[in-house]
Structures are given as structure tokens and as C-alpha cells.
Amino acid sequence: MKKSGKKDLALIVNNGPSYIAAAVFTRNKVCAAPVTLTKQNVSNGTIRAVIINSGNANACTGSTGLENAQAQADLTADALSISSEDIAVCSTGIIGEQLPMDTLAAGIPTVVHALDASADAGMNAAEAIMTTDTVAKTTFVSEPNFVVGGIGKGVGMMAPSLATMLCILATDAEITPDMAREALRNGSAQTFNTLDIDGTTSTNDTVILLANGSSGYRPTQAEINAAVLKACEDIACQLQADAEGVTKRVSITVTGAANDAEALVAARVVGRDNLFKCAMFGSDPNWGRTLAAVGMADAAMDPDNLSVVFNGHAVCTHSTPTADAKDVDLSGPDIAVSIDLGTGKTGTATVRTTDLSHQYVEINSAYHT
Amino acid sequence: MKKSGKKDLALIVNNGPSYIAAAVFTRNKVCAAPVTLTKQNVSNGTIRAVIINSGNANACTGSTGLENAQAQADLTADALSISSEDIAVCSTGIIGEQLPMDTLAAGIPTVVHALDASADAGMNAAEAIMTTDTVAKTTFVSEPNFVVGGIGKGVGMMAPSLATMLCILATDAEITPDMAREALRNGSAQTFNTLDIDGTTSTNDTVILLANGSSGYRPTQAEINAAVLKACEDIACQLQADAEGVTKRVSITVTGAANDAEALVAARVVGRDNLFKCAMFGSDPNWGRTLAAVGMADAAMDPDNLSVVFNGHAVCTHSTPTADAKDVDLSGPDIAVSIDLGTGKTGTATVRTTDLSHQYVEINSAYHT
């Protein structure tokens, strides 16, 4: 499917004994055919295999696209001798072209035949789902009694939700579908949902957690939550570090908001502001643009009592600059920005983003349909 | 005030016989001292003079900033022998530094002394309010019985509302304060409020209409609305054409929305989408990114019945690509995008924006605080 001849098809199979699964998806109203199909198939809490192609997103492809996603599931189910209702399908790549079904029909039996549980298998799968990613993303969380492993991809159109973010996690813990859903909801909320590279939300984003219970260990909700959160956190950091055109990794923490939800709204507005992001590219502690951005947020704030801190250095207090505001050094690759909304309340949230660089513009203007 | 030594102070005086005025301001919660002062002074429907400095925005300057804005008004009022409550103050430039009051105290009598009604005066004023603008913006609308003239500036942070958009219009029509407010509200709504260069909203944006009645002609509301709209339209087009880093002027029209308000929301979401804007820079008819962007809008739509037209060429119908979708030529400087949300209703709106270019990033990362 990829003209480059690189790997473009990954298959993840749960060998049981149980086949628990949960998933979260893009919130975009324009969602891709594989998202529609996978939503339906995971609704009963069970998935036995995930087939993922890169190079073609099967998005904006109408009823033919839905038929093709179903055929992709059917081909996979046939080759594995399981029900096609137990298949999750993920696609990432170009929008608006039909899947090359002949190529897929030939490729699916090939990947089924090549299935293995070797140490290289995860990395091979992670490479097969890359698009403009420059590095493969994998994670492995080892708890005393169980493990969580996973692969991810995504470099742009993340809010969290295009160039498509995909993440498949697997655990040998013995958990119920409700526990899987809660662990994934909790983990995504604190990681993928607060990663905002360009404010753009994909048509295809999917995060899936598979659990086969093979460890025989039944973790508490808190235990599985913690392990899944670690895995999500690890993949999310790798997505941020490989974001399109990134030269700075920027974390924006808002405090002093009326509540956590408003803090998140305010952090997101700043994280999406192009002038702020250009300032970060220029290593410029531009608290003026920071205040101008946060002032547009639909969140309670005291306009005369806003504070801004860059990398632990206060640059603005009571909405006016500190004496040494210009002395902070932002030349390194990581920038931490803290903004206090001055309401006296304790609402807080953190969003991770990147700078807006020449390379971002180059990648996204040269990459033609 | 400007280190370059270029003009940085403009004064516009209404010589009467009447001193009617209306104004609209930034919606940013973090608004500059001159905005706070001018809001208060224009509230009675009367303004006799507008003093405008460039080079310093007097924003995020605390109580000292407010005192300085008041002193700026007082100095102007004293030099003109009028009340300081009849003065509007506008500032544009760097955020977070106090106004150089000694420089202003020397400059205000100088501009008062230099006041003239020559043909060059408007252009001189337009030049004095420029920051990163590359050309001065003026307008002149001649109706049979009255005229509307004006100056404007603004190249970024427009949504419509930083690098600050300012516009001062003046008419010799004889109108009431309510008529002035209605004409300015109507004109701004259709022009400055639908101009969205980078989704960023200034701390200083101000649009003022002055009316002195010297023509002796009393236009109907419709007449004054039409003339003010033409003047706003002319200035808005000049702002779009001189926007930071612009290589493409892009208009986005949404049709088939449930109502006009939702159409505007959808058009704005597309106009602010970085991936869409990068595609425009690349002359790429990327309807996939267009749909992905519109799908995030808080507006009713039929995800299976979306249509996209670039420069009159249908590229997507029923959410799937047309056969010749790739044949449309977007190499020219103007791109018109139409998106139908497929609801069957007639809500419509147009937003004007620009592409996201290397030059935009350069201007906004190199311009340090």
C-alpha cells in the first residue's frame, strides 16, 4: 500500500484465554469507516485481533469505504478462523481514496502466516503503522504480577485525536470489560487527551486495550489504572517528541482556575495559539502573547491577577512583568509554562504541545493529497 | 517611541459641529489600559479626538498603565483645550512595558501643532499607526450626500480582535449616537469579525466611528449602514492582504448549515486549522483536511453528505471525492473554499483568512519581547 515499499500492515492477535477489550475513538464528526466498524465490534467488550494498515486512512470514502472496512475484517477473521465481529480495524494515511482491496487480500494471509511472539514482533508492528513518524513507538510496563505492552503512532492532527493517532495496548492481567474501559478512559484522559500538537483532530484516532488474562492475576482497578496510565504516558511522550516539525516540547500548566475543567480549557487555548507557539520556536519568553492567548479562554480569571512562570522563573505577576522577566533562558528543548488564573480557587490541568516551526509548515504544505 | 525613528503618534480631531462617536473593542478578557479608558469615554456617545500611539501597546501594565492612558488623554485634552472625557486613546505595539511618558508629553503638543486637513493628513496618520504593517491602509467612501473616510492597521493577532487591529472611521453625516453604534456594529460584524488571520485576539483592538454632521445631511440607518460597511470592507480587505506572512488570501464560505451562527462557527474552525492553512500555502486542494477540520465544529452537519468546492470546482460531494478532485488549480493568490454541511437548511457565513507560511513563522518567532 505504501509506495515506498515499507511495511504497511500490522496484525495483533490475542491468544486468550480471555478476549477483553476497550477502546476510545476520535471525537470528530467526520470519522473514518474503520472507526465506525470498530466502535460496533468492541461494544460487547470483546476483541480477538486488531488489523492495522498504514498508507490509506479509509476516511471520507462513503458506503464503499464501510464495505471495504468490513471486508478487511472478514479477510482477517477468515485467515484466523475466528468471527469477524471479534476484529478491530484501524487505518491511517491518505484521506479520500478507497483501500486497494486486492493488495489487502494478498497481504492479510501473509501477515497471519508471519505471526510470531518474538521480541522483534512488537517493533515490526510499530514500524508497520508509521506514516510520517520518524521513529517507531513502543511501550512495556512491568508490574509485579502482570505486564502492559503497546505500540503507538501519530505525529500531527493530534488534539488528541489526524496524520492519525493510533495506540494498541495489551495486558496479560485478568480484568473485566468494565475495568478495561475504566482503565483506558482514565489513562487516555490524562495523556492522549491533553496532548495537543496542532489543535486538529483526526478522522481515524483509535486507542485499544486488549486483555487476555494469561497471567492469572486479577489486579484491582487502581492497579490496572496505574499500569495503563504509565503505558499511555510513555506512548504520549513519544508522540510529542516525534511531532511534525517539533523543536521544543512544551508543557502548559494552568493553576488557580475555578475548576479542573476550566483549567484544561485555558491550557488548551494557549497550547493552540500560533503566536505563542512561534514564540516558543524562537525561545522567546513572551508572556504577553501567553496572557493574550489565555484571555480568550472560556474560563473564569482575574485579568488583573494573572501570573506566568517559564521554566520555574516568574516573568509576570499580577498581570505585570517582573523586573527580570527577560532573563529566563528558553534555549533548551523542553519548556514548562505555568499560568495562574488568579481566581484563588484550585482548579488545575496540564496540556502538552510543541512549537510551531518552519519544518511544521514544510511538512504540511509539501505533503499533497 | 519607535526605535526606527518612524512616525508613531497620530491625532484625529473632530471639528464638529457634532461629536457623535461609537466604538467596538476586543473581546479578550485581558484588555489593554487604553481600551478600558476609551470604553468609558465613548459610553455617552461622544468623542472629540482620538490619540493613537504605535510602538507600545500599554497592555499588561497594571494600574500604572491605566494612569498613563489617562495622562495620555489629559495631555491631548489640554493641548486641544477640550475635556479629557472626550478623548479616545488607542495604543499598539509591544506588550508589558510602560509608556515612555516623557516622550509622549513632548510628542502630543507636536502633533497638535502639526494638525492639518490636507490631502496628506490621512496618509500620515495611517503611517503613524503601523507596526509590522508593510503598507498604510486608508479608505474613502463617497456617497451622494456624505462621505466616510478612515484609516486602519493590523497584520496578525486578528480574530478580529493582536499585533492589534485598529480602525478609525470618520463621516460628515448627521447621525445620532444610536445610529452610529448600529452602523458600526453592523459593519464590523460582516467584516472585521469574520476576518480570522491566526485565531488570536488582541488586547488592544478598537474600531471607532466619528460623525460630525458637517454635511448637514441626515442619512437613513440603511444609508449610513451601507456606507460604513463599504469602508469597513475596504479596510478589512487591506488587512487581509497585508497579513503577516500571507501568500494566499483565502475565503471560506459555509452553506447548508442549520443557521447562520452555526455556519460561522464551522467556517471559523476551518479558517483556524493549521493543517488546512498549510495546505493552502502549498496550493493543495486538500478537501480531506477541510472535512477533518469542519468535523470538529460545534455545528449540525450530515457527515455522509458534506460537499467541498475549491475555486468553483467541486472536489467532494456526499463526503467522497469527485473523479477530477485533483485537477483544480490553486496556484493563484486567491482561493475560495465552499463547504456545504448537508443539513438541507440554509444557514450560511463567510470567513476570510490567509495561508500558514514560512514567513508567518519567521515573523512571529524572530519578533522577540
Coordinates of N, CA, C and O in Angstrom, one line a residue, chain B residues 149-273:
Chain B
G149 N -14.6 58.4 5.7 CA -13.2 58.1 5.4 C -12.6 57.4 6.6 O -13.2 57.3 7.7
G150 N -11.4 56.8 6.5 CA -10.8 56.1 7.6 C -9.4 55.6 7.4 O -8.9 55.6 6.3
I151 N -8.8 55.2 8.5 CA -7.5 54.6 8.5 C -7.6 53.3 9.3 O -8.4 53.2 10.2
G152 N -6.7 52.4 9.0 CA -6.7 51.1 9.8 C -5.3 50.5 9.8 O -4.4 50.9 9.0
K153 N -5.1 49.6 10.7 CA -3.8 48.9 10.8 C -4.1 47.5 11.4 O -5.1 47.3 12.1
G154 N -3.1 46.6 11.2 CA -3.3 45.3 11.8 C -2.8 44.2 10.8 O -3.1 44.2 9.6
V155 N -2.0 43.3 11.3 CA -1.4 42.3 10.4 C -1.4 40.9 11.1 O -1.1 39.9 10.4
G156 N -1.7 40.8 12.3 CA -1.7 39.5 13.0 C -2.5 39.6 14.2 O -3.1 40.7 14.5
M157 N -2.5 38.5 15.0 CA -3.4 38.5 16.2 C -4.8 39.1 15.9 O -5.3 39.9 16.6
M158 N -5.3 38.7 14.7 CA -6.6 39.2 14.3 C -7.6 38.1 14.4 O -7.4 37.1 13.7
A159 N -8.6 38.2 15.1 CA -9.7 37.2 15.2 C -11.0 37.8 15.6 O -11.8 37.0 16.2
P160 N -11.4 39.0 15.3 CA -10.7 40.0 14.6 C -9.8 40.8 15.6 O -9.4 41.9 15.3
S161 N -9.6 40.3 16.5 CA -9.5 41.1 17.6 C -8.1 41.1 18.2 O -7.9 41.0 19.4
L162 N -4.6 41.0 17.9 CA -3.4 41.5 18.4 C -2.4 41.6 17.3 O -2.5 40.8 16.3
A163 N -1.0 41.7 17.3 CA -0.3 42.8 16.7 C -1.3 44.0 16.5 O -1.1 44.9 15.8
T164 N -2.6 43.8 17.1 CA -3.6 44.8 17.2 C -4.2 45.3 15.9 O -3.5 45.8 15.0
M165 N -5.5 45.2 15.8 CA -6.2 45.8 14.7 C -6.8 47.1 15.2 O -7.5 47.1 16.3
L166 N -6.6 48.2 14.5 CA -7.2 49.5 14.9 C -7.8 50.0 13.6 O -7.3 49.8 12.5
C167 N -8.9 50.7 13.8 CA -9.6 51.3 12.6 C -10.3 52.5 13.1 O -11.1 52.4 14.1
I168 N -10.1 53.7 12.6 CA -10.8 54.9 12.9 C -11.5 55.4 11.7 O -10.9 55.6 10.6
L169 N -12.8 55.5 11.7 CA -13.6 56.0 10.6 C -14.2 57.3 11.0 O -14.5 57.6 12.2
A170 N -14.4 58.2 10.0 CA -15.0 59.5 10.3 C -16.0 59.8 9.1 O -15.7 59.4 8.0
T171 N -17.1 60.4 9.5 CA -18.1 60.7 8.5 C -18.6 62.1 8.8 O -18.7 62.6 9.9
D172 N -19.0 62.8 7.7 CA -19.6 64.1 7.9 C -21.2 64.0 7.9 O -21.9 65.0 7.9
A173 N -21.7 62.8 7.9 CA -23.1 62.6 8.0 C -23.6 63.1 9.4 O -22.9 63.0 10.4
E174 N -24.9 63.5 9.4 CA -25.5 63.9 10.6 C -26.3 62.8 11.2 O -27.4 62.4 10.7
I175 N -25.8 62.1 12.2 CA -26.4 60.9 12.7 C -26.4 60.9 14.3 O -25.6 61.7 14.9
T176 N -27.3 60.1 14.9 CA -27.3 60.1 16.3 C -26.3 59.0 16.8 O -25.9 58.2 16.0
P177 N -26.0 59.0 18.1 CA -25.2 58.0 18.7 C -25.7 56.6 18.4 O -24.9 55.7 18.1
D178 N -27.0 56.4 18.5 CA -27.6 55.1 18.3 C -27.4 54.6 16.8 O -27.1 53.5 16.6
M179 N -27.5 55.6 15.9 CA -27.3 55.3 14.5 C -25.8 54.9 14.3 O -25.5 54.0 13.5
A180 N -24.9 55.6 15.0 CA -23.5 55.4 14.8 C -23.2 54.0 15.3 O -22.5 53.2 14.7
R181 N -23.8 53.6 16.5 CA -23.5 52.3 17.1 C -24.0 51.2 16.2 O -23.3 50.2 15.9
E182 N -25.2 51.4 15.7 CA -25.8 50.4 14.8 C -25.0 50.2 13.5 O -24.8 49.1 13.1
A183 N -24.6 51.3 12.9 CA -23.8 51.2 11.7 C -22.5 50.5 11.9 O -22.0 49.7 11.1
L184 N -21.8 50.8 13.1 CA -20.5 50.2 13.3 C -20.7 48.8 13.7 O -19.9 47.9 13.3
R185 N -21.7 48.4 14.5 CA -21.9 47.0 14.8 C -22.2 46.2 13.6 O -21.6 45.1 13.4
N186 N -23.1 46.7 12.8 CA -23.4 46.0 11.5 C -22.2 45.9 10.6 O -21.9 44.8 10.1
G187 N -21.5 46.9 10.4 CA -20.3 46.9 9.5 C -19.2 46.0 10.0 O -18.6 45.2 9.3
S188 N -18.9 46.0 11.4 CA -17.9 45.2 11.9 C -18.2 43.7 11.9 O -17.4 42.9 11.6
A189 N -19.5 43.4 12.1 CA -19.9 42.0 12.2 C -19.7 41.3 10.8 O -19.3 40.2 10.8
Q190 N -19.9 42.1 9.7 CA -19.7 41.5 8.4 C -18.3 41.5 7.9 O -18.0 41.0 6.8
T191 N -17.4 42.2 8.6 CA -16.1 42.4 8.0 C -15.0 42.0 9.0 O -14.5 40.9 9.0
F192 N -14.7 42.9 10.0 CA -13.6 42.6 11.0 C -13.9 41.4 11.8 O -13.0 40.6 12.1
N193 N -15.1 41.1 12.1 CA -15.5 40.0 12.9 C -15.4 38.6 12.1 O -15.5 37.6 12.7
T194 N -15.3 38.7 10.8 CA -15.2 37.5 10.0 C -13.8 37.4 9.4 O -13.6 36.6 8.5
L195 N -12.9 38.2 9.8 CA -11.5 38.2 9.3 C -10.7 37.5 10.4 O -10.7 37.9 11.6
D196 N -10.2 36.3 10.1 CA -9.5 35.5 11.1 C -8.2 35.0 10.6 O -8.1 34.0 9.9
I197 N -7.1 35.8 10.9 CA -5.8 35.5 10.3 C -5.2 34.4 11.1 O -4.6 33.4 10.5
D198 N -5.2 34.4 12.4 CA -4.5 33.4 13.2 C -5.2 33.0 14.4 O -4.6 32.4 15.3
G199 N -6.5 33.3 14.5 CA -7.3 32.8 15.6 C -6.9 33.5 16.9 O -7.4 33.1 18.0
T200 N -6.0 34.4 16.9 CA -5.5 35.1 18.1 C -6.2 36.5 18.2 O -6.4 37.1 17.2
T201 N -6.5 36.8 19.4 CA -7.3 38.0 19.6 C -6.5 39.0 20.5 O -6.1 38.7 21.5
S202 N -6.4 40.2 19.9 CA -5.5 41.2 20.6 C -6.1 41.7 21.9 O -7.3 41.7 22.1
T203 N -5.2 42.3 22.7 CA -5.5 43.0 23.9 C -6.0 44.4 23.6 O -6.4 45.1 24.5
N204 N -5.8 44.9 22.4 CA -6.0 46.4 22.1 C -7.0 46.7 21.0 O -7.2 47.9 20.8
D205 N -7.5 45.8 20.4 CA -8.3 46.1 19.2 C -9.4 47.1 19.4 O -10.2 46.9 20.4
T206 N -9.5 48.0 18.6 CA -10.5 49.1 18.7 C -10.9 49.6 17.3 O -10.1 49.8 16.4
V207 N -12.2 49.7 17.1 CA -12.7 50.3 15.9 C -13.6 51.5 16.3 O -14.5 51.3 17.2
I208 N -13.4 52.7 15.8 CA -14.1 53.9 16.3 C -14.7 54.5 15.0 O -14.1 54.6 14.0
L209 N -16.0 55.0 15.2 CA -16.6 55.8 14.1 C -16.9 57.2 14.7 O -17.5 57.2 15.8
L210 N -16.4 58.2 14.1 CA -16.7 59.6 14.5 C -17.6 60.2 13.5 O -17.5 60.0 12.2
A211 N -18.6 61.0 13.9 CA -19.5 61.6 13.0 C -19.7 63.1 13.4 O -20.1 63.4 14.5
N212 N -19.4 64.0 12.5 CA -19.5 65.4 12.9 C -20.7 66.2 12.3 O -20.9 67.4 12.6
G213 N -21.4 65.6 11.4 CA -22.6 66.2 10.9 C -22.4 67.4 10.0 O -23.3 68.1 9.6
S214 N -21.1 67.6 9.6 CA -20.8 68.9 8.8 C -21.4 68.9 7.4 O -21.5 70.0 6.8
S215 N -21.9 67.8 6.9 CA -22.5 67.8 5.6 C -23.9 68.3 5.7 O -24.5 68.7 4.7
G216 N -24.5 68.3 6.9 CA -25.9 68.8 7.1 C -26.9 67.7 6.6 O -28.1 67.9 6.6
Y217 N -26.4 66.6 6.1 CA -27.3 65.5 5.5 C -27.6 64.5 6.6 O -26.6 64.0 7.2
R218 N -28.9 64.2 6.8 CA -29.2 63.1 7.7 C -29.6 61.8 7.0 O -30.7 61.7 6.5
P219 N -28.7 60.9 6.9 CA -28.9 59.7 6.1 C -29.9 58.8 6.9 O -30.0 58.9 8.1
T220 N -30.6 57.9 6.2 CA -31.3 56.8 6.9 C -30.3 55.9 7.5 O -29.2 55.8 7.2
Q221 N -30.9 55.0 8.4 CA -30.0 54.0 9.0 C -29.4 53.1 7.9 O -28.2 52.7 7.9
A222 N -30.2 52.8 6.9 CA -29.8 51.9 5.8 C -28.6 52.6 5.0 O -27.7 51.9 4.6
E223 N -28.8 53.9 4.8 CA -27.7 54.6 4.1 C -26.4 54.6 4.8 O -25.3 54.4 4.2
I224 N -26.5 55.0 6.1 CA -25.2 55.1 6.9 C -24.6 53.7 7.0 O -23.4 53.5 7.0
N225 N -25.5 52.7 7.3 CA -25.0 51.3 7.4 C -24.2 50.9 6.1 O -23.2 50.3 6.2
A226 N -24.8 51.2 5.0 CA -24.2 50.8 3.7 C -22.9 51.4 3.5 O -21.9 50.8 3.1
A227 N -22.8 52.7 3.8 CA -21.5 53.4 3.6 C -20.4 53.0 4.6 O -19.3 52.8 4.3
V228 N -20.8 52.8 5.9 CA -19.9 52.3 6.9 C -19.4 50.9 6.6 O -18.2 50.6 6.7
L229 N -20.4 50.1 6.1 CA -20.0 48.7 5.7 C -19.0 48.7 4.6 O -18.0 48.0 4.6
K230 N -19.2 49.6 3.6 CA -18.2 49.7 2.5 C -16.8 50.1 3.0 O -15.8 49.5 2.6
A231 N -16.8 51.0 4.0 CA -15.5 51.5 4.5 C -14.8 50.3 5.3 O -13.6 50.1 5.2
C232 N -15.6 49.7 6.1 CA -15.1 48.5 6.9 C -14.6 47.4 6.0 O -13.5 46.8 6.2
E233 N -15.3 47.2 4.9 CA -15.0 46.1 4.0 C -13.6 46.5 3.3 O -12.8 45.6 3.1
D234 N -13.5 47.7 2.9 CA -12.3 48.1 2.3 C -11.0 48.0 3.2 O -10.0 47.4 2.8
I235 N -11.2 48.4 4.4 CA -10.1 48.3 5.4 C -9.8 46.8 5.7 O -8.7 46.4 5.7
A236 N -10.9 46.0 5.9 CA -10.7 44.6 6.2 C -9.9 43.9 5.1 O -9.1 43.0 5.3
C237 N -10.3 44.2 3.8 CA -9.6 43.6 2.7 C -8.1 44.0 2.7 O -7.2 43.1 2.4
Q238 N -7.8 45.2 3.1 CA -6.4 45.6 3.1 C -5.7 45.0 4.3 O -4.5 44.6 4.1
L239 N -6.4 44.7 5.4 CA -5.7 44.0 6.5 C -5.4 42.6 6.1 O -4.3 42.0 6.3
Q240 N -6.4 41.9 5.4 CA -6.2 40.5 4.9 C -5.0 40.5 4.0 O -4.1 39.6 4.1
A241 N -4.9 41.4 3.1 CA -3.9 41.4 2.0 C -2.5 41.6 2.6 O -1.5 41.2 2.0
D242 N -2.4 42.3 3.8 CA -1.1 42.6 4.4 C -0.8 41.8 5.6 O 0.0 42.1 6.4
A243 N -1.6 40.7 5.8 CA -1.4 39.9 7.0 C 0.0 39.3 7.0 O 0.6 39.0 6.0
E244 N 0.4 39.0 8.3 CA 1.8 38.5 8.4 C 2.0 37.2 7.7 O 1.3 36.2 7.9
G245 N 3.0 37.2 6.8 CA 3.4 36.0 6.0 C 2.4 35.6 5.0 O 2.6 34.5 4.4
V246 N 1.4 36.4 4.6 CA 0.4 36.0 3.7 C 1.0 35.7 2.3 O 1.8 36.5 1.8
T247 N 0.6 34.5 1.7 CA 0.9 34.3 0.3 C -0.4 34.0 -0.4 O -0.5 34.1 -1.6
K248 N -1.5 33.7 0.4 CA -2.8 33.3 -0.2 C -3.9 34.1 0.6 O -3.8 34.0 1.8
R249 N -4.8 34.7 -0.1 CA -6.0 35.2 0.5 C -7.1 34.1 0.4 O -7.5 33.8 -0.8
V250 N -7.6 33.6 1.5 CA -8.5 32.5 1.4 C -9.8 32.9 2.0 O -9.9 33.5 3.1
S251 N -10.9 32.7 1.2 CA -12.2 32.9 1.8 C -12.9 31.6 1.9 O -12.9 30.7 1.0
I252 N -13.6 31.4 3.1 CA -14.2 30.1 3.4 C -15.7 30.4 3.6 O -16.1 31.1 4.5
T253 N -16.5 29.8 2.7 CA -18.0 30.0 2.8 C -18.6 28.7 3.2 O -18.4 27.7 2.6
V254 N -19.4 28.7 4.2 CA -20.1 27.5 4.7 C -21.6 27.7 4.3 O -22.2 28.8 4.6
T255 N -22.2 26.7 3.7 CA -23.6 26.7 3.4 C -24.2 25.5 3.9 O -23.5 24.6 4.5
G256 N -25.6 25.4 3.8 CA -26.2 24.2 4.3 C -26.1 23.9 5.8 O -26.2 22.8 6.2
A257 N -25.9 25.0 6.5 CA -25.9 24.9 8.0 C -27.3 25.1 8.5 O -28.2 25.6 7.9
A258 N -27.5 24.7 9.8 CA -28.8 24.8 10.4 C -29.2 26.3 10.5 O -30.4 26.6 10.4
N259 N -28.2 27.2 10.8 CA -28.5 28.6 10.8 C -27.1 29.3 10.5 O -26.1 28.7 10.5
D260 N -27.2 30.7 10.4 CA -26.0 31.4 10.1 C -25.0 31.4 11.2 O -23.8 31.4 10.9
A261 N -25.4 31.3 12.4 CA -24.5 31.3 13.5 C -23.6 30.0 13.5 O -22.4 30.1 13.7
E262 N -24.3 28.9 13.2 CA -23.5 27.6 13.2 C -22.6 27.6 11.9 O -21.5 27.0 11.9
A263 N -23.1 28.2 10.8 CA -22.2 28.3 9.6 C -20.9 29.1 9.9 O -19.8 28.7 9.5
L264 N -21.1 30.2 10.7 CA -19.9 31.0 11.1 C -19.0 30.2 12.0 O -17.7 30.2 11.8
V265 N -19.5 29.4 12.9 CA -18.7 28.6 13.8 C -17.9 27.6 12.9 O -16.6 27.4 13.1
A266 N -18.5 27.0 12.0 CA -17.9 26.0 11.1 C -16.8 26.6 10.2 O -15.7 26.1 10.1
A267 N -17.1 27.8 9.6 CA -16.2 28.5 8.8 C -14.9 28.9 9.6 O -13.8 28.8 9.1
R268 N -15.2 29.4 10.8 CA -14.0 29.8 11.7 C -13.1 28.6 12.0 O -11.9 28.8 12.1
V269 N -13.7 27.5 12.3 CA -12.9 26.3 12.7 C -12.0 25.9 11.5 O -10.8 25.6 11.7
V270 N -12.5 26.0 10.3 CA -11.7 25.6 9.1 C -10.6 26.7 9.0 O -9.4 26.4 8.7
G271 N -11.0 28.0 9.1 CA -10.1 29.1 8.9 C -8.9 29.1 9.9 O -7.9 29.7 9.7
R272 N -9.1 28.4 11.1 CA -8.1 28.4 12.1 C -7.3 27.1 12.1 O -6.4 27.0 12.9
D273 N -7.6 26.2 11.2 CA -7.0 24.9 11.2 C -5.6 25.0 10.5 O -5.5 25.2 9.3

